[in-house]
PDB file of C-alpha atoms in Angstrom:
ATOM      1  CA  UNK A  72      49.789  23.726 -30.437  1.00 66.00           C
ATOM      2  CA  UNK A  73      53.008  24.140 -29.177  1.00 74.00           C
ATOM      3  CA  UNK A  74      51.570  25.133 -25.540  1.00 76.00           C
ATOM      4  CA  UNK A  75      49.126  22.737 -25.692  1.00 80.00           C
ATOM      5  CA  UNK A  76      51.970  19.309 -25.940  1.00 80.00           C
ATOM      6  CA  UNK A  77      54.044  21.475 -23.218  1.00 79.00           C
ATOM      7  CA  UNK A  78      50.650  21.429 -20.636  1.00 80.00           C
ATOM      8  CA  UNK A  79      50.062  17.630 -21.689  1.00 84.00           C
ATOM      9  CA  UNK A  80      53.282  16.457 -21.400  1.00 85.00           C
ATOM     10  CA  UNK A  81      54.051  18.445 -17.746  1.00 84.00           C
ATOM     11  CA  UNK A  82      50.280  16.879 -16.660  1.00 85.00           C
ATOM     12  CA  UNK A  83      51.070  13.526 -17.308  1.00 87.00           C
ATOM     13  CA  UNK A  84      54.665  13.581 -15.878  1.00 87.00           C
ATOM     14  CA  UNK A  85      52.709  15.744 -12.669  1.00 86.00           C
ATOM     15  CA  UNK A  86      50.123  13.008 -12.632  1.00 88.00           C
ATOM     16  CA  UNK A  87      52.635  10.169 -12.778  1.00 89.00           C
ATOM     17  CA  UNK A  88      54.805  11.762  -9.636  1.00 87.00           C
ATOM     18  CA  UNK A  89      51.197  12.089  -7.974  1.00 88.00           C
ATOM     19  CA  UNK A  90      49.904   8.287  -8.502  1.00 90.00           C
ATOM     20  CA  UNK A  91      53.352   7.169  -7.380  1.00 88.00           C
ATOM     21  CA  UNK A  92      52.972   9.016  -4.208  1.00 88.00           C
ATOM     22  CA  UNK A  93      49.123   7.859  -3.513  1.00 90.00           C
ATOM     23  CA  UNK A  94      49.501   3.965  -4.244  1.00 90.00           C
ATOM     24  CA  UNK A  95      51.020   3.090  -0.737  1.00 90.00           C
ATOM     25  CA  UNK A  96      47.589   5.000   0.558  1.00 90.00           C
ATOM     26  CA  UNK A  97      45.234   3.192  -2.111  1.00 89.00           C
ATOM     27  CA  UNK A  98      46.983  -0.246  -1.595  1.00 89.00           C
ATOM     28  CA  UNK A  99      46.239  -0.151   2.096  1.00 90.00           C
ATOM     29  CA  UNK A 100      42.990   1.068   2.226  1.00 86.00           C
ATOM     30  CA  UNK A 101      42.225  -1.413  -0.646  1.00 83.00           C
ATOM     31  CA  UNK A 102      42.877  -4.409   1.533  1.00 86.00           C
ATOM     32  CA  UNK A 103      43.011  -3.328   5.415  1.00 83.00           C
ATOM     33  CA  UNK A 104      40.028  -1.011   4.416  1.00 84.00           C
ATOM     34  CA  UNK A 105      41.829   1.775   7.218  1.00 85.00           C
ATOM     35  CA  UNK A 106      42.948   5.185   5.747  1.00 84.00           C
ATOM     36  CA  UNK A 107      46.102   6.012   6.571  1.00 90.00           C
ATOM     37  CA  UNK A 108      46.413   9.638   8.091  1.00 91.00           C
ATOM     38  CA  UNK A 109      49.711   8.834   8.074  1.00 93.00           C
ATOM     39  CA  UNK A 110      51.256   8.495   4.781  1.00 93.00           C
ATOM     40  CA  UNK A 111      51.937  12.055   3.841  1.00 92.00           C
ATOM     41  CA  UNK A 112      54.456  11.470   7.534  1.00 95.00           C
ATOM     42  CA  UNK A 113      55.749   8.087   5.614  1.00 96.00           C
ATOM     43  CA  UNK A 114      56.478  10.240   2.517  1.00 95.00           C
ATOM     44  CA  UNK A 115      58.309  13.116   4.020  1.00 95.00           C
ATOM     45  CA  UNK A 116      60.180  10.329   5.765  1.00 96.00           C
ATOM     46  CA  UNK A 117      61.109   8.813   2.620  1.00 95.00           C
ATOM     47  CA  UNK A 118      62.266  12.482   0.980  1.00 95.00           C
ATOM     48  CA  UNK A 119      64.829  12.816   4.014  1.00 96.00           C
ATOM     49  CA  UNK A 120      65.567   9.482   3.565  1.00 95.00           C
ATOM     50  CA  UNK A 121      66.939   9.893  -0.116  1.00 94.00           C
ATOM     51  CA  UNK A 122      68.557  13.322   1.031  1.00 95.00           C
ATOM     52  CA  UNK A 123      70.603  12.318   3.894  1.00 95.00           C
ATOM     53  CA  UNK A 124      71.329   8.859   1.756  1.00 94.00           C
ATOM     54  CA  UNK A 125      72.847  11.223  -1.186  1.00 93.00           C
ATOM     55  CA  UNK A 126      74.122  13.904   1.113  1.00 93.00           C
ATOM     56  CA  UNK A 127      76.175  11.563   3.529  1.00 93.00           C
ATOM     57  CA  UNK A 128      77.061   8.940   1.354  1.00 92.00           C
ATOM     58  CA  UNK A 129      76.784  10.244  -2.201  1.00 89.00           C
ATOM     59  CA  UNK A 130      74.539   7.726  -3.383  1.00 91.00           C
ATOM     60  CA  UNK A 131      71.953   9.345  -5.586  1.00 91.00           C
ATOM     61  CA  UNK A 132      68.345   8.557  -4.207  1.00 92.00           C
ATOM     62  CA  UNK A 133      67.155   6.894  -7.687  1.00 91.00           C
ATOM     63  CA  UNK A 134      69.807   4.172  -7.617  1.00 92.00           C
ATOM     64  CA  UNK A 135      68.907   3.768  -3.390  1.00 92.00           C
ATOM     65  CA  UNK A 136      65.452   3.974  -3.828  1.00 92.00           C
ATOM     66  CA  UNK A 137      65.624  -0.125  -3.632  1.00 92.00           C
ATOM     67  CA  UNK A 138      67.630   0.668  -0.653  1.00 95.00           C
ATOM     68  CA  UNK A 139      65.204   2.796   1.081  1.00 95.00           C
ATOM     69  CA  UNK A 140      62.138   0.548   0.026  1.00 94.00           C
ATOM     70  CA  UNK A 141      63.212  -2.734   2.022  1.00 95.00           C
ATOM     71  CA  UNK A 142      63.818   0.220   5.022  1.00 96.00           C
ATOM     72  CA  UNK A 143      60.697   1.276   5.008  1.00 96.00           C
ATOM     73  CA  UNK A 144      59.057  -2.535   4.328  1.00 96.00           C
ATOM     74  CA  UNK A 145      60.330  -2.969   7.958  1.00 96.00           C
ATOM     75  CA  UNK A 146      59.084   0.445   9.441  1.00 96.00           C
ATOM     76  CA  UNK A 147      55.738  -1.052   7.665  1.00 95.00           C
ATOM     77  CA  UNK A 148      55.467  -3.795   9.701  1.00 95.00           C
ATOM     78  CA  UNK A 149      56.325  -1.990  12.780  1.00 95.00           C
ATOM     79  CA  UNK A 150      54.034  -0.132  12.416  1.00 95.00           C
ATOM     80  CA  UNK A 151      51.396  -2.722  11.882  1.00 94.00           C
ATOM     81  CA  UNK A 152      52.946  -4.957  14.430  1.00 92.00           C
ATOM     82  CA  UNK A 153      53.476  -2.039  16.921  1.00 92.00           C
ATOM     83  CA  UNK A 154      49.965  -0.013  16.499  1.00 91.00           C
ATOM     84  CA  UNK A 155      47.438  -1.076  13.672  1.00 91.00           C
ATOM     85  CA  UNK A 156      47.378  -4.482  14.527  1.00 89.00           C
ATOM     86  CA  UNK A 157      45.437  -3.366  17.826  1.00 90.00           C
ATOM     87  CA  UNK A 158      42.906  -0.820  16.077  1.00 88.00           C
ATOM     88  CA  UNK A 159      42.449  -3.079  12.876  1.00 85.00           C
ATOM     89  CA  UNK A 160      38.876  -4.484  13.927  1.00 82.00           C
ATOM     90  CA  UNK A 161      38.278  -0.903  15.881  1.00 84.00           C
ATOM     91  CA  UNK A 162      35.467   1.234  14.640  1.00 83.00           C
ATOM     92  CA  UNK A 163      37.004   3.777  11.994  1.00 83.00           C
ATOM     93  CA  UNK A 164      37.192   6.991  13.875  1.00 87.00           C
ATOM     94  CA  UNK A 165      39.837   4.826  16.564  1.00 89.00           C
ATOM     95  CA  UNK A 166      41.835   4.179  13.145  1.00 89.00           C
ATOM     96  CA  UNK A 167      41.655   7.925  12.568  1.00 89.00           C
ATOM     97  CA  UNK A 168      42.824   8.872  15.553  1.00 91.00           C
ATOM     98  CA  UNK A 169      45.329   6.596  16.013  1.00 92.00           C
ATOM     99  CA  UNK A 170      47.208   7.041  12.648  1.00 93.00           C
ATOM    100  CA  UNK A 171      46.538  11.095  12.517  1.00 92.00           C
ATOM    101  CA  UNK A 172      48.054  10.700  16.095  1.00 93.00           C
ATOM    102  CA  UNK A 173      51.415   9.352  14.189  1.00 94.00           C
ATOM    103  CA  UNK A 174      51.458  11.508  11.643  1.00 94.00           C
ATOM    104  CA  UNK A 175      51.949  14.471  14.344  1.00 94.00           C
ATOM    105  CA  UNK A 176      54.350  12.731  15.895  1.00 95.00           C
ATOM    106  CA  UNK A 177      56.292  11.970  13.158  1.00 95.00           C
ATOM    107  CA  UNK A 178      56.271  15.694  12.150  1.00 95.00           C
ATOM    108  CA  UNK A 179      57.314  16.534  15.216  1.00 95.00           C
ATOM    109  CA  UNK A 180      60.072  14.754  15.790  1.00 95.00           C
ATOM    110  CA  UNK A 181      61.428  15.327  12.314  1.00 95.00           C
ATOM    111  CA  UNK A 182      61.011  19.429  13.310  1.00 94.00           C
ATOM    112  CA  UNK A 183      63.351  18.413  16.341  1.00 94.00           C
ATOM    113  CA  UNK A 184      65.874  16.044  14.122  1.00 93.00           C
ATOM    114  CA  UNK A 185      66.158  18.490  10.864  1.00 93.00           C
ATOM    115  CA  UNK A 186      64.610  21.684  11.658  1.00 90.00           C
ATOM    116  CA  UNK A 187      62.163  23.305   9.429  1.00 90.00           C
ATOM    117  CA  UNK A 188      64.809  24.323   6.859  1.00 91.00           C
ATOM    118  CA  UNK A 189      64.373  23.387   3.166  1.00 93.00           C
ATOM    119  CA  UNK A 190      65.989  20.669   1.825  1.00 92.00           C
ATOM    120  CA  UNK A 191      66.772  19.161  -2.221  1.00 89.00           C
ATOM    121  CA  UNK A 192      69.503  17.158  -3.748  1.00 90.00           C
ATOM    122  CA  UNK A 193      70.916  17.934  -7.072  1.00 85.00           C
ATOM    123  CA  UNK A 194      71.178  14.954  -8.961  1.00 83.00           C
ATOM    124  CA  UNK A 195      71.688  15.792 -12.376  1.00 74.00           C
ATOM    125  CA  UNK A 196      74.839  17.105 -14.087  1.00 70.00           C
ATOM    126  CA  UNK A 197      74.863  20.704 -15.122  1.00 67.00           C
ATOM    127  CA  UNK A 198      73.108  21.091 -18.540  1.00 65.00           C
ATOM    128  CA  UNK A 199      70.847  17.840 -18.151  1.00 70.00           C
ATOM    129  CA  UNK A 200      67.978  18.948 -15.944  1.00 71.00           C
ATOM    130  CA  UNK A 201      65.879  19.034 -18.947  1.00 76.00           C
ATOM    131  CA  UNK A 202      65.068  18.092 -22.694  1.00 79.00           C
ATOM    132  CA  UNK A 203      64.139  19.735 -25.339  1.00 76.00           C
ATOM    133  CA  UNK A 204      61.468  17.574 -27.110  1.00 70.00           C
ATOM    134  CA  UNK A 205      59.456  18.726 -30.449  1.00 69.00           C
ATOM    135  CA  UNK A 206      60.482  22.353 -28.689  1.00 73.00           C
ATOM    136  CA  UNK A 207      59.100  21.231 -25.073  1.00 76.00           C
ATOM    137  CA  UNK A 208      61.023  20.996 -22.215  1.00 80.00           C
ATOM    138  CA  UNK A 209      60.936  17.765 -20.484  1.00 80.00           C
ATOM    139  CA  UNK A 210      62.386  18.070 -16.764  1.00 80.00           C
ATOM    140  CA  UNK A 211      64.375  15.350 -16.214  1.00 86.00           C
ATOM    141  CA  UNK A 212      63.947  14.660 -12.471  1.00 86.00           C
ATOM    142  CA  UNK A 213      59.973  14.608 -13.377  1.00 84.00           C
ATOM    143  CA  UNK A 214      60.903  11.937 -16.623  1.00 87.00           C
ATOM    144  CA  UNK A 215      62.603   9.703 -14.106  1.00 88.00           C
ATOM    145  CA  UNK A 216      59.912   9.824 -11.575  1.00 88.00           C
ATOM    146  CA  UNK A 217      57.808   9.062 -14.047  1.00 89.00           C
ATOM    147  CA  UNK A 218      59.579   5.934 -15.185  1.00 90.00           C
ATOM    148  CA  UNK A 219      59.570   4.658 -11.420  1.00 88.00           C
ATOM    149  CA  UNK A 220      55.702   5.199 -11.505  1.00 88.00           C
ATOM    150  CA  UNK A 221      54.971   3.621 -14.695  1.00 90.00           C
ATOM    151  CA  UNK A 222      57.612   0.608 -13.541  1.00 91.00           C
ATOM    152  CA  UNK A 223      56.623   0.088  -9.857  1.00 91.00           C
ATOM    153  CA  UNK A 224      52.420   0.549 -10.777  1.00 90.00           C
ATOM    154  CA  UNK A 225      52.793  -2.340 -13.222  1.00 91.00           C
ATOM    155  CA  UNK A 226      54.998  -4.535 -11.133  1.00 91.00           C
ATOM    156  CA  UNK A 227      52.633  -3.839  -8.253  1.00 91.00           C
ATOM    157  CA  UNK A 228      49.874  -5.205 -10.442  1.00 90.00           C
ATOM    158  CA  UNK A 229      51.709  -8.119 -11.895  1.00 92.00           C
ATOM    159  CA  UNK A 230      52.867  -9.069  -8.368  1.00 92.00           C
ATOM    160  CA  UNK A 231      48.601  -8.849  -7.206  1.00 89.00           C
ATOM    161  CA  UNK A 232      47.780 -11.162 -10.266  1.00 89.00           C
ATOM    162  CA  UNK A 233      50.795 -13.751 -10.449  1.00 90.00           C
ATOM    163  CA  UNK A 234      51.718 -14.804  -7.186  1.00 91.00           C
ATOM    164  CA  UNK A 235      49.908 -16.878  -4.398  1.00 90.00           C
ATOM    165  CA  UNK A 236      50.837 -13.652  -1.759  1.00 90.00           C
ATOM    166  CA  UNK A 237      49.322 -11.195  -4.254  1.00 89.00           C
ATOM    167  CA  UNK A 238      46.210 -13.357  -4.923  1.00 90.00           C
ATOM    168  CA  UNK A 239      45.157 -13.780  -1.476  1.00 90.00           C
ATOM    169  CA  UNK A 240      46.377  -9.985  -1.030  1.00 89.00           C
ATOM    170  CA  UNK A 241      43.441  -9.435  -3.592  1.00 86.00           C
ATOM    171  CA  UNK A 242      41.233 -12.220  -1.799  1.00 87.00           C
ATOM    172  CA  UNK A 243      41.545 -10.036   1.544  1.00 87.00           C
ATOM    173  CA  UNK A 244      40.536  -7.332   0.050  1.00 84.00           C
ATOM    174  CA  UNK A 245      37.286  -8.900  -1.919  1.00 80.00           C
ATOM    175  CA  UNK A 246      35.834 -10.534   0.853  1.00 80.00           C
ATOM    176  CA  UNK A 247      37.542 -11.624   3.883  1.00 81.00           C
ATOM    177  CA  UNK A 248      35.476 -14.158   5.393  1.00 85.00           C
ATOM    178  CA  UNK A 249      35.462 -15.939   2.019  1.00 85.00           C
ATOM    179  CA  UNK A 250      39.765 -15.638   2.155  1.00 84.00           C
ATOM    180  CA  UNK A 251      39.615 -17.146   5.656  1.00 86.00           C
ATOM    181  CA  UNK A 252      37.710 -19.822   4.849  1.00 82.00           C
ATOM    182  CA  UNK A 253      39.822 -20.744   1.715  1.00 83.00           C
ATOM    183  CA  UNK A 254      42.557 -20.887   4.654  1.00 84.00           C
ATOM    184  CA  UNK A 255      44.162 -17.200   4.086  1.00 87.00           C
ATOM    185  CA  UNK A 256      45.742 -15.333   7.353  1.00 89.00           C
ATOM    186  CA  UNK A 257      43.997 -12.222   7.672  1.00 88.00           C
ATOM    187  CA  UNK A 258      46.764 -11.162   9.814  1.00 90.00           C
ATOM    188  CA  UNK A 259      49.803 -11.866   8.128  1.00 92.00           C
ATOM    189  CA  UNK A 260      48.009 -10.409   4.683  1.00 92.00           C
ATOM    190  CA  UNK A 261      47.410  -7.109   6.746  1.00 93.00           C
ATOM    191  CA  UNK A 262      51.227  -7.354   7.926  1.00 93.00           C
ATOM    192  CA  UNK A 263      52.710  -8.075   4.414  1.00 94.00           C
ATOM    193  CA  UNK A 264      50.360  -5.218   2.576  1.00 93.00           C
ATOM    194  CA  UNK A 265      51.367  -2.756   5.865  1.00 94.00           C
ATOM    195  CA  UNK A 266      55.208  -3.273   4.963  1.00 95.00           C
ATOM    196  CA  UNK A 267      54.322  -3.394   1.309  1.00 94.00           C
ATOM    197  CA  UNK A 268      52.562   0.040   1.298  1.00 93.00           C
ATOM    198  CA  UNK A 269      54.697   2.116   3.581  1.00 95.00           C
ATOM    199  CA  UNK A 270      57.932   0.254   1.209  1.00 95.00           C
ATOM    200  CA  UNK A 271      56.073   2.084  -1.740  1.00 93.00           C
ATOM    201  CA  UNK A 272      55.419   5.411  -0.113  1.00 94.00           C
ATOM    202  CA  UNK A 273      59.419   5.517   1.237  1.00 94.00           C
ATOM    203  CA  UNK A 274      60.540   5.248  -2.463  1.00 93.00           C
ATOM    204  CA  UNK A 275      57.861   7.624  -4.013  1.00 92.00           C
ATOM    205  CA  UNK A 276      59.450   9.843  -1.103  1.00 92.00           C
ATOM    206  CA  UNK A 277      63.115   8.878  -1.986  1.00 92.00           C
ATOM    207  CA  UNK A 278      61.951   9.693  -5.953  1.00 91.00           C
ATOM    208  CA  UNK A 279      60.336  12.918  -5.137  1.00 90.00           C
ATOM    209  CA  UNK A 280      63.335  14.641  -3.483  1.00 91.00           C
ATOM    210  CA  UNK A 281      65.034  15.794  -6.245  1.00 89.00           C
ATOM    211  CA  UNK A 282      61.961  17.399  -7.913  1.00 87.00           C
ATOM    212  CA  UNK A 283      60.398  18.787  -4.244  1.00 89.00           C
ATOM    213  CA  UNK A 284      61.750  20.252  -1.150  1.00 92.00           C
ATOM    214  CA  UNK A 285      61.817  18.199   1.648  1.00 93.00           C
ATOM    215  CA  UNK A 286      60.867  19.608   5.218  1.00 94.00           C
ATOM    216  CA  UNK A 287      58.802  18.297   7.931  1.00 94.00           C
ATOM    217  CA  UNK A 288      55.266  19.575   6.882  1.00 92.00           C
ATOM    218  CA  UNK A 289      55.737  18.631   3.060  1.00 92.00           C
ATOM    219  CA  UNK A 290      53.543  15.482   4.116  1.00 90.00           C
ATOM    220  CA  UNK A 291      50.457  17.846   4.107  1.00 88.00           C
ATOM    221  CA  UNK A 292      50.288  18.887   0.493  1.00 85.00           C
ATOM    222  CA  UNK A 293      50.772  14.927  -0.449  1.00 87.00           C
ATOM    223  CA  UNK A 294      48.635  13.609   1.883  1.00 88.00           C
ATOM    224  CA  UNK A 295      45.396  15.996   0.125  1.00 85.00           C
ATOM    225  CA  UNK A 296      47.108  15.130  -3.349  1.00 87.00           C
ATOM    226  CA  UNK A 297      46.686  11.842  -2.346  1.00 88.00           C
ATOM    227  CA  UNK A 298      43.167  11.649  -1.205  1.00 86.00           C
ATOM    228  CA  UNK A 299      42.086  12.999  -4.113  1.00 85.00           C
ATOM    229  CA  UNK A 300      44.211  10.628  -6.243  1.00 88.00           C
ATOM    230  CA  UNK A 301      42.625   7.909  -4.549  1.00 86.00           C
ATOM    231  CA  UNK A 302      38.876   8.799  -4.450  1.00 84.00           C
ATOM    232  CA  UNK A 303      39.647  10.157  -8.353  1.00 85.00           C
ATOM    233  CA  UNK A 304      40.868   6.550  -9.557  1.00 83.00           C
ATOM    234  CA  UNK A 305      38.953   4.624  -7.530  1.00 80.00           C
ATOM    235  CA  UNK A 306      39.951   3.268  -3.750  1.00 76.00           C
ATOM    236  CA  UNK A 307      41.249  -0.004  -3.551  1.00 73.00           C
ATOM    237  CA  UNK A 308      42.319   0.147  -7.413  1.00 79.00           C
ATOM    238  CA  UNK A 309      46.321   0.349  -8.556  1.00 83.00           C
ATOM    239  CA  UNK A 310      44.944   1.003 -12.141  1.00 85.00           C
ATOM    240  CA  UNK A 311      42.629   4.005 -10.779  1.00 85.00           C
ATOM    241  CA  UNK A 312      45.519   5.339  -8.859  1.00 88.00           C
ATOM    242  CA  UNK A 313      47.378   5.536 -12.268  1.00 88.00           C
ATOM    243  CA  UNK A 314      44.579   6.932 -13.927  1.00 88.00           C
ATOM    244  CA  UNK A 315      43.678   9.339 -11.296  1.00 86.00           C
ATOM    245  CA  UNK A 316      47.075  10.721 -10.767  1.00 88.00           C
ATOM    246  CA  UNK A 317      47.012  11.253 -15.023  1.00 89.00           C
ATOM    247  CA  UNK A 318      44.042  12.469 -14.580  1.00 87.00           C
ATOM    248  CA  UNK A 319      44.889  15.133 -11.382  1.00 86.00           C
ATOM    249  CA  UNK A 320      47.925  16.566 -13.121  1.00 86.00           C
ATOM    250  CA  UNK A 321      46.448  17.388 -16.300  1.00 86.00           C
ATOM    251  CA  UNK A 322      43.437  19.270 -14.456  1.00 84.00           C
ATOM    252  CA  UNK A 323      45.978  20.996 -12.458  1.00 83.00           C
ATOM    253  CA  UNK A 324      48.270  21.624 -15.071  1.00 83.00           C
ATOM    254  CA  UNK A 325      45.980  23.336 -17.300  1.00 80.00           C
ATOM    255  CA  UNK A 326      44.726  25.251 -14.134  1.00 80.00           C
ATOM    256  CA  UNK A 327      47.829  26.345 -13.506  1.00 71.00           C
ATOM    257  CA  UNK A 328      47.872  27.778 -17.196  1.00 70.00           C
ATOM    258  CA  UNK A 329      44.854  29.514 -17.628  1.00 72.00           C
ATOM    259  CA  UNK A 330      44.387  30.461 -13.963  1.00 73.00           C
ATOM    260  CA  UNK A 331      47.222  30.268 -11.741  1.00 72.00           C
ATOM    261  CA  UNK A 332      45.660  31.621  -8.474  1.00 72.00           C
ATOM    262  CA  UNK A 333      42.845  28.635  -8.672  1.00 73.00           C
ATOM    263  CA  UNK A 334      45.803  25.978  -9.150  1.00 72.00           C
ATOM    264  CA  UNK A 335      45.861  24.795  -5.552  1.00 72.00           C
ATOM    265  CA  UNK A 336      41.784  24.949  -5.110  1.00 77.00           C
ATOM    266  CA  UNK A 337      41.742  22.503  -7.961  1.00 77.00           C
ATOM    267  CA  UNK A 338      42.274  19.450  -5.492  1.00 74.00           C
ATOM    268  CA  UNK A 339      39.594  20.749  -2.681  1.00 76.00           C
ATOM    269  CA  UNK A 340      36.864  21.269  -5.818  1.00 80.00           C
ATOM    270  CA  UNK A 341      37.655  17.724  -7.125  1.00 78.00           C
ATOM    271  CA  UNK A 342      37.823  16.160  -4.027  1.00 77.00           C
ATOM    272  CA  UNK A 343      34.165  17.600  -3.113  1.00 81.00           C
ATOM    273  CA  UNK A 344      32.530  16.974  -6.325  1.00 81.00           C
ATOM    274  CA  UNK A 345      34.112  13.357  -6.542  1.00 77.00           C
ATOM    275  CA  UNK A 346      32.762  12.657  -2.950  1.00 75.00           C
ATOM    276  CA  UNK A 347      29.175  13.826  -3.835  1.00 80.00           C
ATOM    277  CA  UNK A 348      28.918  12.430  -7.326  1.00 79.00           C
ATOM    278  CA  UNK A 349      31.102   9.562  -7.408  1.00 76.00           C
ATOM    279  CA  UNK A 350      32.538   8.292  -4.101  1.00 73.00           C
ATOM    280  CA  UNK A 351      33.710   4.976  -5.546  1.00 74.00           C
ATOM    281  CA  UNK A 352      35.941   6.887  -8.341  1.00 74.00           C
ATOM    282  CA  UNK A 353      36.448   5.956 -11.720  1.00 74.00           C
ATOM    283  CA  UNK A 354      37.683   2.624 -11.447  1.00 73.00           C
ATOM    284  CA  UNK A 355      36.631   1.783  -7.905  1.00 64.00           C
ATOM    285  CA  UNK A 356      33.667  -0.918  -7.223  1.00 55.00           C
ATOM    286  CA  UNK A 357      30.759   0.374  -6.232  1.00 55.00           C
ATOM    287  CA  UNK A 358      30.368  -0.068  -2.319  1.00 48.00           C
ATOM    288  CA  UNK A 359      34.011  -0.459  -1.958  1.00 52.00           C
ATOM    289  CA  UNK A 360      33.963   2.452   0.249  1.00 51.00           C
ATOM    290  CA  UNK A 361      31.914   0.968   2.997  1.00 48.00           C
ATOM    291  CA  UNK A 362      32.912  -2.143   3.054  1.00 51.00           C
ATOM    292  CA  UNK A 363      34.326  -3.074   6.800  1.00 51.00           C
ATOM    293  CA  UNK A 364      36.469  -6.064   8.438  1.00 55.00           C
ATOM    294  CA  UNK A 365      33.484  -7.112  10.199  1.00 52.00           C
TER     295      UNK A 365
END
């Protein structure tokens, strides 16, 4: 029983790191309708972003992760303003290109800046980096990214359902030649939900760096995580990407457990069985997948 709360409790925690790593993706694609071959770049950025912030400063990452967040709302909207802007109403495999394009770059020229060498901050005082709960140990770096997920997924919803920016965020994304004839700005909803998304995947990134190693690659293991996140929960859903990231780190958890040398396939077999059984996830509307700007 005993093994059984440890594996639940490490899931969830996994799956709540996971979700918070995949809504900048989901939130994107939701309204823009472009996946972002990008984001696992964005992420890594936002892990060297909370390591040099604690490493040259001293501020830990969790209390800069605000910080870091309005940072990377600007990079967002450079690089809507600067590159998606001109491929938004381009056929999908120009999006592809163009932000897979960025994502090598980016990699690149963090190899030049940084190096491929391995790279954590120690944030918690000796003694603390976990709790004993019931007799499971709770890692404390995973609680707190936890809380983070759980706190910026529901202000993320709250913000789509309360405010006039969120609603037509959410209008956008339904239909958008109903939004522009109810007066919405396509363009200044794609630039606001741009900044918004890339803010969100900095701070996952700033969050994550004292639980993973950051290094110039790490953007490829989040950016499958993340896929599979998304097309679990449901594309274009916040609540999916909660529930798929739950969902995600309990599979792989319990993988991990019974079969440890299957614990990385575990995201290529759910990926392939969720894109031929249910490509809209378990959340997602049906269609929602190939709907266009057009």
């Amino acid at each position: 029983m005993q093994v059984l709360l440890q594996l639940l409790i490490s899931g969830v925690l996994l799956g709540a790191v996971y979700a918070l790593g995949a809504l900048g993706l989901n939130l994107i694609f939701g309204v823009a309708k472009v996946v972002n071959f990008a984001h696992g770049e964005f992420l890594m950025l936002g892990m060297f972003a909370g390591y040099w912030l604690m490493t040259l400063t001293g501020i830990n990452p969790y209390y800069g992760a605000p910080l870091i967040g309005v940072a990377f709302f600007l990079l967002g909207l450079l690089f809507y303003g600067g590159l998606m802007r001109f491929t938004i109403y381009k056929p999908e495999l120009t999006q592809v290109f163009a932000t897979l394009g960025l994502g090598i770059l980016l990699q690149n020229l963090a190899l030049m800046a940084w190096s491929a060498d391995y790279r954590t901050v120690q944030v918690m005082p000796p003694g603390f980096e976990s709790i004993n709960f019931l007799g499971v140990f709770v890692p404390t770096n995973r609680l707190v990214a936890a809380g983070y997920a759980a706190v910026i997924l529901g202000a993320v919803i709250v913000f789509l359902k309360t405010t006039f920016t969120g609603r037509a965020i959410e209008a956008v994304s339904q239909d958008l030649m109903a939004a522009r004839l109810m007066g919405v700005n396509p363009n200044r909803i794609f630039l606001i939900t741009f900044g918004l998304g890339i803010a969100l995947t900095g701070v996952a990134g700033a969050v994550l760096v004292p639980s993973f190693y950051a290094f110039p690659s790490v953007g490829s293991f989040f950016v499958l995580v993340s896929f599979v996140v998304v097309v679990l929960g449901g594309l274009g859903s916040v609540a999916g990407t909660a529930l798929g990231g739950l969902v995600l780190g309990i599979v792989e958890t319990g993988t991990g457990y019974l079969a440890p040398d299957l614990k990385e396939a575990t995201h290529f077999v759910l990926l392939i069985l969720l894109l031929a059984l249910r490509p809209h996830g378990l959340l997602g509307v049906k269609g929602a997948e190939k709907e266009t700007l057009k």
